[in-house]
């Protein structure tokens, strides 16, 4: 009877050990990192989609050709960013800080950076040209 109890106890310990190892594997190599990476990709694609939609609207009216060579200035105050397209009436606010250096870059180059996966560049397009 004691041998059977000891054997059952041993199997229970082995089963718990296997569960712990399985959980560690899922956390470090499997499900969780993949889920986090997928969420980041969705966020990035959402920003790209918003910026692209804005540019498509400007293309439809023929305005994009006139403003894509314009520079954008960014100023941040109290956690809010203001983006202004130089020489135009286009200006807007973004409710966070945008970490993108616009010096020497025009709207066309910023848009290209956005489409290359730079989320901060997408935020500049959305801030400056979005409604």
C-alpha positions as YAML, in Angstrom:
chain: A
units: angstrom
residues:
- id: 1
  name: UNK
  ca: [0.00, 0.00, 0.00]
- id: 2
  name: UNK
  ca: [2.85, 2.39, 0.82]
- id: 3
  name: UNK
  ca: [4.61, 1.56, -2.42]
- id: 4
  name: UNK
  ca: [1.48, 2.35, -4.40]
- id: 5
  name: UNK
  ca: [1.08, 5.74, -2.62]
- id: 6
  name: UNK
  ca: [4.72, 6.58, -3.26]
- id: 7
  name: UNK
  ca: [4.34, 5.67, -6.93]
- id: 8
  name: UNK
  ca: [1.20, 7.83, -7.28]
- id: 9
  name: UNK
  ca: [2.98, 10.72, -5.56]
- id: 10
  name: UNK
  ca: [5.94, 10.34, -7.93]
- id: 11
  name: UNK
  ca: [3.67, 10.41, -11.01]
- id: 12
  name: UNK
  ca: [1.90, 13.48, -9.65]
- id: 13
  name: UNK
  ca: [5.24, 15.29, -9.24]
- id: 14
  name: UNK
  ca: [6.32, 14.30, -12.74]
- id: 15
  name: UNK
  ca: [3.02, 15.55, -14.16]
- id: 16
  name: UNK
  ca: [3.41, 18.91, -12.39]
- id: 17
  name: UNK
  ca: [6.99, 19.19, -13.66]
- id: 18
  name: UNK
  ca: [5.81, 18.57, -17.23]
- id: 19
  name: UNK
  ca: [3.09, 21.22, -16.83]
- id: 20
  name: UNK
  ca: [5.61, 23.78, -15.57]
- id: 21
  name: UNK
  ca: [7.98, 23.05, -18.45]
- id: 22
  name: UNK
  ca: [5.13, 23.26, -20.97]
- id: 23
  name: UNK
  ca: [4.02, 26.60, -19.55]
- id: 24
  name: UNK
  ca: [7.55, 27.99, -19.68]
- id: 25
  name: UNK
  ca: [7.92, 26.87, -23.28]
- id: 26
  name: UNK
  ca: [4.61, 28.48, -24.29]
- id: 27
  name: UNK
  ca: [5.58, 31.72, -22.56]
- id: 28
  name: UNK
  ca: [9.15, 31.99, -23.88]
- id: 29
  name: UNK
  ca: [8.95, 30.44, -27.34]
- id: 30
  name: UNK
  ca: [5.39, 30.02, -28.33]
- id: 31
  name: UNK
  ca: [2.06, 31.67, -27.90]
- id: 32
  name: UNK
  ca: [2.68, 34.84, -25.90]
- id: 33
  name: UNK
  ca: [5.58, 36.34, -27.90]
- id: 34
  name: UNK
  ca: [3.73, 35.58, -31.14]
- id: 35
  name: UNK
  ca: [0.59, 37.29, -29.82]
- id: 36
  name: UNK
  ca: [2.54, 40.39, -28.77]
- id: 37
  name: UNK
  ca: [4.31, 40.57, -32.14]
- id: 38
  name: UNK
  ca: [1.01, 40.22, -34.00]
- id: 39
  name: UNK
  ca: [-0.51, 43.06, -31.95]
- id: 40
  name: UNK
  ca: [2.41, 45.34, -32.81]
- id: 41
  name: UNK
  ca: [2.08, 44.50, -36.50]
- id: 42
  name: UNK
  ca: [-1.64, 45.29, -36.46]
- id: 43
  name: UNK
  ca: [-0.94, 48.65, -34.82]
- id: 44
  name: UNK
  ca: [1.71, 49.48, -37.42]
- id: 45
  name: UNK
  ca: [-0.52, 48.45, -40.31]
- id: 46
  name: UNK
  ca: [-3.35, 50.54, -38.89]
- id: 47
  name: UNK
  ca: [-1.14, 53.65, -38.89]
- id: 48
  name: UNK
  ca: [0.03, 52.92, -42.44]
- id: 49
  name: UNK
  ca: [-3.57, 52.42, -43.56]
- id: 50
  name: UNK
  ca: [-4.66, 55.74, -42.04]
- id: 51
  name: UNK
  ca: [-1.78, 57.62, -43.66]
- id: 52
  name: UNK
  ca: [-2.37, 55.94, -47.01]
- id: 53
  name: UNK
  ca: [-6.07, 56.80, -46.88]
- id: 54
  name: UNK
  ca: [-5.21, 60.47, -46.32]
- id: 55
  name: UNK
  ca: [-2.78, 60.49, -49.26]
- id: 56
  name: UNK
  ca: [-5.31, 58.76, -51.53]
- id: 57
  name: UNK
  ca: [-7.81, 61.52, -50.72]
- id: 58
  name: UNK
  ca: [-5.22, 64.19, -51.54]
- id: 59
  name: UNK
  ca: [-4.35, 62.35, -54.78]
- id: 60
  name: UNK
  ca: [-8.02, 62.25, -55.76]
- id: 61
  name: UNK
  ca: [-8.23, 66.04, -55.59]
- id: 62
  name: UNK
  ca: [-4.83, 66.59, -57.22]
- id: 63
  name: UNK
  ca: [-3.51, 68.30, -54.09]
- id: 64
  name: UNK
  ca: [-0.83, 65.72, -53.25]
- id: 65
  name: UNK
  ca: [1.38, 66.72, -56.21]
- id: 66
  name: UNK
  ca: [1.36, 70.32, -54.95]
- id: 67
  name: UNK
  ca: [2.19, 69.59, -51.31]
- id: 68
  name: UNK
  ca: [4.37, 66.47, -51.31]
- id: 69
  name: UNK
  ca: [7.53, 68.57, -51.72]
- id: 70
  name: UNK
  ca: [6.65, 70.77, -48.72]
- id: 71
  name: UNK
  ca: [8.51, 70.51, -45.41]
- id: 72
  name: UNK
  ca: [6.76, 69.74, -42.14]
- id: 73
  name: UNK
  ca: [7.58, 71.33, -38.81]
- id: 74
  name: UNK
  ca: [6.80, 69.61, -35.52]
- id: 75
  name: UNK
  ca: [6.48, 71.17, -32.09]
- id: 76
  name: UNK
  ca: [5.61, 69.42, -28.85]
- id: 77
  name: UNK
  ca: [4.05, 71.02, -25.80]
- id: 78
  name: UNK
  ca: [2.40, 69.41, -22.76]
- id: 79
  name: UNK
  ca: [2.52, 65.95, -24.36]
- id: 80
  name: UNK
  ca: [0.74, 67.13, -27.53]
- id: 81
  name: UNK
  ca: [2.41, 67.47, -30.93]
- id: 82
  name: UNK
  ca: [1.50, 70.11, -33.51]
- id: 83
  name: UNK
  ca: [2.44, 69.46, -37.15]
- id: 84
  name: UNK
  ca: [2.46, 72.24, -39.74]
- id: 85
  name: UNK
  ca: [3.05, 71.88, -43.48]
- id: 86
  name: UNK
  ca: [5.20, 74.87, -44.44]
- id: 87
  name: UNK
  ca: [3.70, 77.31, -46.92]
- id: 88
  name: UNK
  ca: [0.19, 75.83, -46.65]
- id: 89
  name: UNK
  ca: [-2.82, 76.05, -44.38]
- id: 90
  name: UNK
  ca: [-2.43, 72.38, -43.39]
- id: 91
  name: UNK
  ca: [-1.81, 71.96, -39.70]
- id: 92
  name: UNK
  ca: [-2.98, 69.55, -37.04]
- id: 93
  name: UNK
  ca: [-2.46, 68.14, -33.59]
- id: 94
  name: UNK
  ca: [-1.55, 64.69, -32.34]
- id: 95
  name: UNK
  ca: [-2.43, 63.70, -28.78]
- id: 96
  name: UNK
  ca: [1.02, 62.30, -28.02]
- id: 97
  name: UNK
  ca: [4.70, 62.91, -28.66]
- id: 98
  name: UNK
  ca: [5.95, 62.04, -32.15]
- id: 99
  name: UNK
  ca: [9.59, 60.95, -32.18]
- id: 100
  name: UNK
  ca: [10.48, 61.71, -35.79]
- id: 101
  name: UNK
  ca: [13.03, 64.18, -37.14]
- id: 102
  name: UNK
  ca: [11.45, 66.07, -40.04]
- id: 103
  name: UNK
  ca: [14.48, 68.31, -40.68]
- id: 104
  name: UNK
  ca: [15.42, 68.12, -44.34]
- id: 105
  name: UNK
  ca: [12.48, 65.85, -45.17]
- id: 106
  name: UNK
  ca: [9.42, 66.71, -47.20]
- id: 107
  name: UNK
  ca: [5.95, 65.14, -47.07]
- id: 108
  name: UNK
  ca: [6.79, 62.72, -49.89]
- id: 109
  name: UNK
  ca: [9.86, 61.41, -48.05]
- id: 110
  name: UNK
  ca: [7.96, 61.18, -44.77]
- id: 111
  name: UNK
  ca: [5.21, 59.23, -46.52]
- id: 112
  name: UNK
  ca: [7.80, 56.86, -48.02]
- id: 113
  name: UNK
  ca: [9.25, 56.29, -44.52]
- id: 114
  name: UNK
  ca: [5.75, 55.52, -43.30]
- id: 115
  name: UNK
  ca: [5.17, 52.95, -46.03]
- id: 116
  name: UNK
  ca: [8.58, 51.44, -45.16]
- id: 117
  name: UNK
  ca: [7.26, 50.71, -41.66]
- id: 118
  name: UNK
  ca: [8.24, 53.80, -39.64]
- id: 119
  name: UNK
  ca: [5.24, 54.31, -37.35]
- id: 120
  name: UNK
  ca: [6.42, 57.76, -36.25]
- id: 121
  name: UNK
  ca: [6.47, 58.95, -39.88]
- id: 122
  name: UNK
  ca: [2.88, 57.74, -40.28]
- id: 123
  name: UNK
  ca: [1.93, 59.76, -37.20]
- id: 124
  name: UNK
  ca: [3.44, 62.89, -38.83]
- id: 125
  name: UNK
  ca: [1.30, 62.38, -41.95]
- id: 126
  name: UNK
  ca: [-1.81, 61.82, -39.84]
- id: 127
  name: UNK
  ca: [-1.03, 64.82, -37.63]
- id: 128
  name: UNK
  ca: [-0.26, 67.24, -40.47]
- id: 129
  name: UNK
  ca: [-2.90, 66.21, -43.00]
- id: 130
  name: UNK
  ca: [-5.58, 64.30, -41.09]
- id: 131
  name: UNK
  ca: [-8.82, 65.89, -40.15]
...
